[in-house]
Tab-separated table of C-alpha atoms in Angstrom:
chain	number	residue	atom	x	y	z
A	1	MET	CA	-101.284	-38.709	-17.746
A	2	ASN	CA	-97.095	-37.102	-19.020
A	3	MET	CA	-93.867	-39.243	-18.384
A	4	LYS	CA	-92.702	-38.326	-15.684
A	5	LEU	CA	-96.299	-38.428	-13.465
A	6	ARG	CA	-96.795	-41.922	-15.305
A	7	LYS	CA	-93.457	-43.008	-13.454
A	8	TYR	CA	-94.306	-42.773	-10.475
A	9	VAL	CA	-97.756	-43.755	-10.749
A	10	GLY	CA	-98.689	-48.125	-12.091
A	11	TYR	CA	-101.258	-50.269	-12.743
A	12	ARG	CA	-100.835	-51.002	-9.345
A	13	THR	CA	-101.430	-47.166	-8.048
A	14	PHE	CA	-104.335	-47.159	-10.071
A	15	LYS	CA	-106.183	-49.527	-9.108
A	16	THR	CA	-104.989	-49.511	-5.070
A	17	ALA	CA	-106.954	-46.029	-5.118
A	18	ILE	CA	-109.947	-47.083	-7.287
A	19	GLY	CA	-110.485	-49.938	-4.877
A	20	ALA	CA	-109.668	-47.726	-2.242
A	21	THR	CA	-112.473	-45.686	-3.097
A	22	LEU	CA	-115.255	-48.918	-3.601
A	23	ALA	CA	-114.618	-49.938	-0.420
A	24	VAL	CA	-115.147	-46.777	1.353
A	25	LEU	CA	-118.527	-46.297	-0.253
A	26	ILE	CA	-119.701	-49.984	-0.877
A	27	ALA	CA	-119.182	-49.458	3.663
A	28	GLU	CA	-121.291	-46.300	3.181
A	29	TYR	CA	-123.907	-48.362	1.039
A	30	VAL	CA	-124.416	-51.182	3.570
A	31	GLY	CA	-124.579	-48.457	6.993
A	32	LEU	CA	-121.180	-49.930	8.048
A	33	SER	CA	-119.619	-47.050	11.376
A	34	TYR	CA	-115.909	-45.415	10.194
A	35	ALA	CA	-116.844	-47.087	7.294
A	36	VAL	CA	-113.357	-45.116	5.681
A	37	SER	CA	-111.222	-48.392	7.447
A	38	ALA	CA	-112.770	-49.983	4.191
A	39	GLY	CA	-111.104	-48.067	1.511
A	40	VAL	CA	-106.883	-48.654	4.126
A	41	ILE	CA	-107.685	-52.489	4.186
A	42	THR	CA	-107.758	-52.097	0.956
A	43	VAL	CA	-104.603	-49.803	0.554
A	44	LEU	CA	-103.342	-52.873	2.171
A	45	SER	CA	-104.462	-55.346	1.740
A	46	VAL	CA	-103.412	-55.424	-2.981
A	47	GLN	CA	-101.103	-56.786	-3.865
A	48	SER	CA	-98.712	-56.919	-7.505
A	49	THR	CA	-99.273	-61.380	-7.827
A	50	LYS	CA	-102.858	-63.149	-6.946
A	51	ARG	CA	-101.158	-65.804	-4.579
A	52	LYS	CA	-99.491	-63.368	-2.402
A	53	SER	CA	-103.413	-61.237	-2.257
A	54	ILE	CA	-104.776	-64.824	-1.231
A	55	GLU	CA	-102.759	-65.396	1.385
A	56	ILE	CA	-102.890	-61.770	2.968
A	57	ALA	CA	-106.653	-62.153	3.163
A	58	LEU	CA	-106.498	-64.790	5.337
A	59	ARG	CA	-104.226	-63.604	7.489
A	60	ARG	CA	-106.101	-60.546	8.122
A	61	LEU	CA	-108.687	-63.139	8.961
A	62	GLY	CA	-106.301	-64.602	11.150
A	63	SER	CA	-105.044	-61.395	12.848
A	64	THR	CA	-108.357	-59.288	12.944
A	65	THR	CA	-110.346	-62.293	14.762
A	66	LEU	CA	-107.025	-62.706	17.055
A	67	ALA	CA	-107.447	-59.550	17.304
A	68	LEU	CA	-110.911	-58.830	18.069
A	69	ALA	CA	-110.743	-61.729	20.899
A	70	VAL	CA	-108.243	-59.596	22.779
A	71	ALA	CA	-109.135	-57.183	23.237
A	72	VAL	CA	-112.722	-58.062	24.364
A	73	ALA	CA	-111.042	-59.896	27.026
A	74	VAL	CA	-109.320	-56.624	27.265
A	75	PHE	CA	-111.618	-54.213	27.715
A	76	LEU	CA	-113.914	-56.202	29.404
A	77	LEU	CA	-112.218	-56.452	32.428
A	78	LEU	CA	-110.279	-53.497	32.469
A	79	GLY	CA	-112.571	-51.494	31.102
A	80	TYR	CA	-112.155	-48.375	27.830
A	81	SER	CA	-109.246	-46.998	29.055
A	82	ALA	CA	-105.266	-46.815	26.736
A	83	TRP	CA	-104.127	-48.253	29.505
A	84	SER	CA	-105.738	-50.365	28.330
A	85	PHE	CA	-105.082	-49.754	25.175
A	86	GLY	CA	-101.704	-50.726	25.637
A	87	ILE	CA	-102.226	-54.512	27.583
A	88	TYR	CA	-104.303	-55.506	24.354
A	89	LEU	CA	-100.484	-54.334	22.770
A	90	LEU	CA	-98.650	-56.124	24.755
A	91	LEU	CA	-100.942	-59.223	24.460
A	92	PHE	CA	-102.030	-58.994	20.903
A	93	ILE	CA	-98.238	-57.703	19.352
A	94	PRO	CA	-96.132	-61.249	19.734
A	95	THR	CA	-99.073	-63.302	19.877
A	96	ALA	CA	-99.719	-62.297	16.442
A	97	ALA	CA	-96.209	-62.685	15.170
A	98	ALA	CA	-95.894	-65.753	17.014
A	99	LEU	CA	-98.442	-66.619	14.889
A	100	ASN	CA	-97.351	-65.332	11.828
A	101	LEU	CA	-99.839	-63.266	11.581
A	102	ASN	CA	-97.340	-59.847	11.638
A	103	ASP	CA	-99.070	-58.925	8.218
A	104	GLY	CA	-102.736	-57.885	10.138
A	105	ILE	CA	-101.594	-56.109	13.444
A	106	VAL	CA	-102.017	-52.729	11.620
A	107	PRO	CA	-105.820	-53.312	10.724
A	108	SER	CA	-106.659	-55.543	13.024
A	109	THR	CA	-105.996	-53.243	15.337
A	110	VAL	CA	-107.541	-50.264	13.967
A	111	LEU	CA	-109.738	-51.372	13.444
A	112	VAL	CA	-109.702	-52.664	17.388
A	113	THR	CA	-109.897	-48.372	18.216
A	114	HIS	CA	-113.077	-48.754	17.320
A	115	LEU	CA	-114.091	-50.244	19.846
A	116	LEU	CA	-112.525	-48.757	21.361
A	117	VAL	CA	-113.614	-45.982	20.983
A	118	GLU	CA	-117.302	-46.068	20.950
A	119	GLU	CA	-116.394	-48.064	24.443
A	120	SER	CA	-118.598	-51.288	22.927
A	121	VAL	CA	-117.824	-54.986	22.632
A	122	ALA	CA	-121.912	-55.600	21.635
A	123	PHE	CA	-121.963	-57.717	19.182
A	124	SER	CA	-123.331	-55.891	16.684
A	125	TRP	CA	-119.888	-54.228	16.794
A	126	ILE	CA	-118.403	-56.735	16.600
A	127	LEU	CA	-119.549	-57.692	13.302
A	128	ASN	CA	-119.165	-53.797	11.768
A	129	GLU	CA	-115.106	-54.931	12.288
A	130	TYR	CA	-116.360	-57.899	9.956
A	131	GLY	CA	-117.343	-56.528	7.618
A	132	ILE	CA	-116.006	-53.486	7.836
A	133	LEU	CA	-112.576	-56.864	7.743
A	134	VAL	CA	-114.698	-58.804	4.160
A	135	ILE	CA	-115.574	-55.067	1.783
A	136	GLY	CA	-111.502	-54.030	2.590
A	137	ALA	CA	-110.080	-57.256	1.716
A	138	GLY	CA	-112.411	-58.594	-0.871
A	139	ILE	CA	-112.570	-55.774	-3.216
A	140	ALA	CA	-109.210	-55.463	-3.261
A	141	LEU	CA	-109.049	-59.987	-4.125
A	142	LEU	CA	-112.015	-58.754	-6.418
A	143	LEU	CA	-108.738	-56.498	-8.102
A	144	ASN	CA	-106.567	-59.002	-7.280
A	145	THR	CA	-108.073	-61.518	-9.718
A	146	TYR	CA	-107.101	-59.343	-12.848
A	147	MET	CA	-103.309	-59.366	-12.967
A	148	PRO	CA	-101.752	-58.130	-16.411
A	149	SER	CA	-99.504	-61.302	-18.230
A	150	VAL	CA	-96.411	-60.644	-18.714
A	151	GLU	CA	-96.392	-64.244	-20.565
A	152	LYS	CA	-95.434	-62.250	-23.711
A	153	ASP	CA	-92.619	-60.416	-22.457
A	154	ILE	CA	-91.367	-63.813	-20.727
A	155	ARG	CA	-90.566	-64.986	-23.983
A	156	ALA	CA	-89.522	-61.504	-25.600
A	157	ALA	CA	-86.494	-62.786	-23.044
A	158	GLN	CA	-86.566	-65.974	-23.930
A	159	LYS	CA	-85.590	-64.781	-27.253
A	160	GLU	CA	-83.850	-62.751	-25.964
A	161	VAL	CA	-81.834	-65.082	-23.911
A	162	GLU	CA	-81.062	-68.160	-26.563
A	163	GLU	CA	-79.773	-65.145	-28.599
A	164	LEU	CA	-77.406	-64.045	-26.270
A	165	PHE	CA	-76.548	-67.275	-25.743
A	166	ARG	CA	-75.767	-68.049	-29.392
A	167	ALA	CA	-73.442	-64.883	-30.006
A	168	ILE	CA	-71.856	-65.504	-26.136
A	169	LEU	CA	-70.432	-69.020	-28.298
A	170	LEU	CA	-69.753	-67.734	-31.604
A	171	SER	CA	-67.488	-65.674	-29.927
A	172	PHE	CA	-65.491	-68.017	-27.733
A	173	SER	CA	-65.183	-69.401	-31.104
A	174	ARG	CA	-64.010	-66.313	-32.453
A	175	SER	CA	-61.072	-66.405	-29.948
A	176	ILE	CA	-59.850	-70.044	-29.879
A	177	LEU	CA	-58.746	-69.396	-33.588
A	178	THR	CA	-57.921	-65.773	-32.761
A	179	GLN	CA	-55.867	-66.617	-29.366
A	180	LYS	CA	-57.886	-63.170	-29.100
A	181	LYS	CA	-60.096	-62.685	-26.306
A	182	ASP	CA	-63.523	-61.194	-27.966
A	183	HIS	CA	-64.382	-58.139	-25.167
A	184	GLU	CA	-67.763	-58.157	-27.442
A	185	ALA	CA	-68.190	-61.428	-25.460
A	186	GLU	CA	-67.606	-59.978	-21.839
A	187	ASP	CA	-69.987	-56.964	-22.617
A	188	LEU	CA	-72.916	-59.640	-23.661
A	189	LEU	CA	-72.004	-61.782	-20.862
A	190	GLN	CA	-73.547	-59.189	-18.622
A	191	LYS	CA	-76.496	-58.320	-21.046
A	192	LEU	CA	-76.920	-61.972	-20.412
A	193	ASP	CA	-77.669	-61.940	-16.444
A	194	ALA	CA	-79.825	-59.016	-16.783
A	195	THR	CA	-81.821	-60.249	-18.823
A	196	LEU	CA	-82.281	-63.209	-17.427
A	197	LYS	CA	-82.361	-61.766	-13.911
A	198	ARG	CA	-85.678	-60.170	-15.445
A	199	GLY	CA	-86.915	-62.900	-16.591
A	200	MET	CA	-86.831	-65.042	-13.747
A	201	ASP	CA	-88.403	-62.028	-11.935
A	202	LYS	CA	-91.368	-61.935	-14.816
A	203	ALA	CA	-91.553	-65.895	-14.450
A	204	GLN	CA	-91.642	-65.921	-10.585
A	205	ARG	CA	-94.294	-62.813	-10.717
A	206	LEU	CA	-96.643	-64.755	-13.084
A	207	SER	CA	-96.399	-68.208	-11.815
A	208	SER	CA	-97.380	-66.318	-8.367
A	209	ASN	CA	-100.195	-64.729	-10.205
A	210	TYR	CA	-102.170	-68.593	-10.725
A	211	LEU	CA	-102.683	-71.034	-8.008
A	212	SER	CA	-101.672	-74.241	-9.959
A	213	GLU	CA	-97.879	-74.641	-11.629
A	214	SER	CA	-99.601	-73.787	-15.550
A	215	PHE	CA	-97.607	-71.209	-15.442
A	216	VAL	CA	-94.106	-72.507	-13.520
A	217	TYR	CA	-92.307	-73.744	-16.642
A	218	TYR	CA	-90.142	-70.411	-17.246
A	219	VAL	CA	-89.557	-70.435	-14.286
A	220	ARG	CA	-86.777	-73.775	-14.726
A	221	TYR	CA	-87.008	-72.270	-17.541
A	222	MET	CA	-85.126	-69.295	-16.159
A	223	GLU	CA	-82.916	-71.878	-13.456
A	224	MET	CA	-81.202	-73.752	-16.875
A	225	ARG	CA	-79.921	-71.133	-17.794
A	226	ILE	CA	-79.120	-68.652	-15.657
A	227	LYS	CA	-76.729	-72.221	-14.706
A	228	GLN	CA	-75.155	-72.265	-18.372
A	229	TYR	CA	-74.448	-68.639	-17.903
A	230	GLU	CA	-72.791	-69.714	-15.296
A	231	VAL	CA	-71.090	-71.720	-17.260
A	232	LEU	CA	-70.416	-69.852	-19.723
A	233	LYS	CA	-68.290	-67.901	-17.426
A	234	ILE	CA	-66.077	-70.693	-16.794
A	235	MET	CA	-65.825	-70.650	-20.347
A	236	SER	CA	-64.561	-68.124	-21.039
A	237	ASP	CA	-61.742	-67.825	-18.446
A	238	HIS	CA	-60.415	-70.782	-19.935
A	239	LEU	CA	-59.934	-69.087	-23.548
A	240	ASN	CA	-57.681	-66.640	-21.688
A	241	HIS	CA	-54.456	-69.784	-21.133
A	242	VAL	CA	-55.290	-70.565	-25.402
A	243	THR	CA	-52.471	-68.304	-26.469
A	244	ARG	CA	-50.532	-70.461	-29.683
A	245	TYR	CA	-53.120	-71.688	-33.166
A	246	TYR	CA	-53.608	-76.209	-33.369
A	247	GLU	CA	-54.823	-78.576	-34.911
A	248	GLN	CA	-56.446	-78.994	-31.964
A	249	ASN	CA	-57.608	-75.520	-32.179
A	250	ARG	CA	-59.852	-75.772	-35.353
A	251	LEU	CA	-61.449	-78.115	-33.886
A	252	VAL	CA	-63.194	-76.939	-30.592
A	253	ALA	CA	-64.138	-73.552	-32.472
A	254	SER	CA	-66.072	-76.420	-35.031
A	255	LEU	CA	-67.829	-77.738	-32.191
A	256	SER	CA	-68.583	-74.479	-30.681
A	257	GLU	CA	-69.790	-72.770	-33.724
A	258	LEU	CA	-72.232	-76.608	-34.284
A	259	VAL	CA	-73.873	-76.040	-31.031
A	260	SER	CA	-74.387	-72.329	-31.296
A	261	ASP	CA	-75.855	-72.882	-34.402
A	262	GLN	CA	-78.590	-75.535	-32.709
A	263	PHE	CA	-78.807	-73.279	-29.188
A	264	HIS	CA	-83.168	-73.566	-28.869
A	265	GLU	CA	-85.999	-73.354	-25.470
A	266	ILE	CA	-87.029	-77.085	-27.707
A	267	ASN	CA	-83.310	-78.130	-28.479
A	268	THR	CA	-83.240	-81.031	-26.122
A	269	ALA	CA	-78.873	-81.558	-26.392
A	270	LYS	CA	-79.231	-85.585	-26.603
A	271	GLU	CA	-77.492	-85.128	-30.372
A	272	LEU	CA	-75.184	-82.251	-29.520
A	273	MET	CA	-74.343	-84.421	-26.179
A	274	GLU	CA	-73.644	-87.694	-28.867
A	275	ASP	CA	-72.062	-84.735	-31.488
A	276	LEU	CA	-69.208	-83.900	-27.998
A	277	CYS	CA	-68.825	-87.794	-27.750
A	278	ASP	CA	-67.835	-87.427	-30.927
A	279	TYR	CA	-65.499	-85.142	-31.429
A	280	LEU	CA	-63.760	-85.894	-27.915
A	281	GLU	CA	-62.968	-88.822	-29.581
A	282	ILE	CA	-61.483	-87.156	-31.829
A	283	PHE	CA	-58.610	-84.658	-29.829
A	284	ARG	CA	-58.180	-88.356	-27.445
A	285	LYS	CA	-57.266	-90.329	-30.114
A	286	GLN	CA	-54.236	-87.506	-31.407
A	287	ASP	CA	-50.590	-87.262	-31.413
A	288	LEU	CA	-49.553	-86.112	-27.869
A	289	PRO	CA	-48.530	-82.349	-27.201
A	290	LYS	CA	-44.170	-82.169	-27.993
A	291	THR	CA	-44.293	-78.434	-25.928
A	292	ARG	CA	-45.222	-77.871	-22.880
A	293	GLU	CA	-46.926	-74.551	-24.313
A	294	GLU	CA	-49.544	-76.854	-26.469
A	295	PHE	CA	-49.822	-79.127	-23.736
A	296	GLU	CA	-51.205	-75.814	-21.521
A	297	ASN	CA	-52.932	-74.442	-24.989
A	298	ARG	CA	-54.639	-77.989	-25.757
A	299	SER	CA	-55.369	-78.720	-21.308
A	300	SER	CA	-57.532	-75.708	-22.003
A	301	LEU	CA	-59.805	-75.870	-25.018
A	302	TYR	CA	-60.090	-79.815	-24.200
A	303	GLN	CA	-60.837	-78.416	-20.007
A	304	TYR	CA	-63.674	-76.157	-22.241
A	305	ILE	CA	-65.255	-79.146	-24.199
A	306	ARG	CA	-65.756	-80.415	-20.648
A	307	ASP	CA	-67.643	-77.368	-19.642
A	308	LEU	CA	-69.032	-77.409	-22.866
A	309	GLN	CA	-70.278	-81.028	-21.856
A	310	ARG	CA	-71.832	-79.322	-18.865
A	311	LEU	CA	-73.234	-77.239	-20.101
A	312	LEU	CA	-75.062	-79.776	-22.526
A	313	GLU	CA	-76.107	-81.292	-20.242
A	314	ILE	CA	-78.069	-78.964	-17.838
A	315	LYS	CA	-80.464	-78.971	-21.099
A	316	LYS	CA	-80.110	-82.193	-21.224
A	317	LYS	CA	-81.910	-82.333	-17.901
A	318	PHE	CA	-84.543	-79.698	-18.064
A	319	SER	CA	-85.337	-81.760	-21.598
A	320	GLU	CA	-86.332	-84.506	-19.451
A	321	ASN	CA	-87.851	-83.352	-16.634
A	322	LEU	CA	-90.253	-81.720	-18.398
A	323	SER	CA	-93.975	-82.934	-18.045
A	324	GLU	CA	-96.333	-83.713	-21.610
A	325	TYR	CA	-98.405	-81.125	-20.184
A	326	ASP	CA	-95.042	-78.485	-20.481
A	327	LYS	CA	-93.939	-80.247	-24.241
A	328	GLU	CA	-97.704	-79.866	-25.326
A	329	THR	CA	-98.446	-76.268	-23.477
A	330	PHE	CA	-94.519	-74.417	-24.751
A	331	TRP	CA	-93.680	-76.590	-27.373
A	332	LYS	CA	-95.791	-77.461	-29.801
A	333	GLN	CA	-95.512	-74.239	-31.675
A	334	LYS	CA	-92.536	-74.490	-32.034
A	335	LYS	CA	-90.266	-76.512	-34.447
A	336	ASP	CA	-88.322	-79.148	-33.036
A	337	GLY	CA	-84.705	-80.000	-32.828
A	338	ALA	CA	-83.078	-76.563	-33.065
A	339	ALA	CA	-80.595	-76.148	-27.211
């Protein structure tokens, strides 16, 4: 398969094709009429996550039961005609929508057309339609029990996120010392934004593939880093007002380097918070600014530190809310002390 074709024929496409074929073959083997409809239901039921596939299967069952009940009542009262089919739709569609069964409207109606064509609502035909549904949705459900794990990709995104955070903080440190806006930081922030979005998408997909909350850790991790990213953007804005070098510049630059050096997934940020408080105390005890320019410069640096403190508080809260299972499962292979 060449690269251009592979772009359009992915894992889900391949799985759908195999599943639909199996559904038709099984339906034919057990002697069901309209066996090809089982393949159509498989196509409509294959989803990107296990949890969603189970939800769809349950909705299909509910909508089919509703559709067959309405169809039996309408066809027995009004006969088998286009007008009867129209009345069936007028009754079924709004009822299904009210019961949040929208996903099953089309496949359920396909099954109802079999009764219309055969002009029969005999019990054997009702069983035939349920058989088509069970085989079609069942095959899709079985195929969805296997999903390629994206945990390795998430771990790679985590590593990239932390490297970008460290690089951005170092860039901020250089800007504070030179009073020149580091344009590299802007590129790094954009790259961080894209990496976080990609990581969150994969984390949500992995979490949705499990009925338990085994991998919800990755979603919470990405949410935490996204909050920190928003703080980073505000810190970057503060540096636009740092236009001269004073003693406080060196202090704040040193603090930024310290946080960058210890920025890691398993750092609880507790010790860094203590270090930051020490820096703030030194900052407060220094002589008052002598000029308006120095006052504005120091004010911007102080706001920068306060936002850096907020960035660490976000991580500290995240760490405190972790369960023992999360720490044992996701942190056990990493060294302590490294935010």
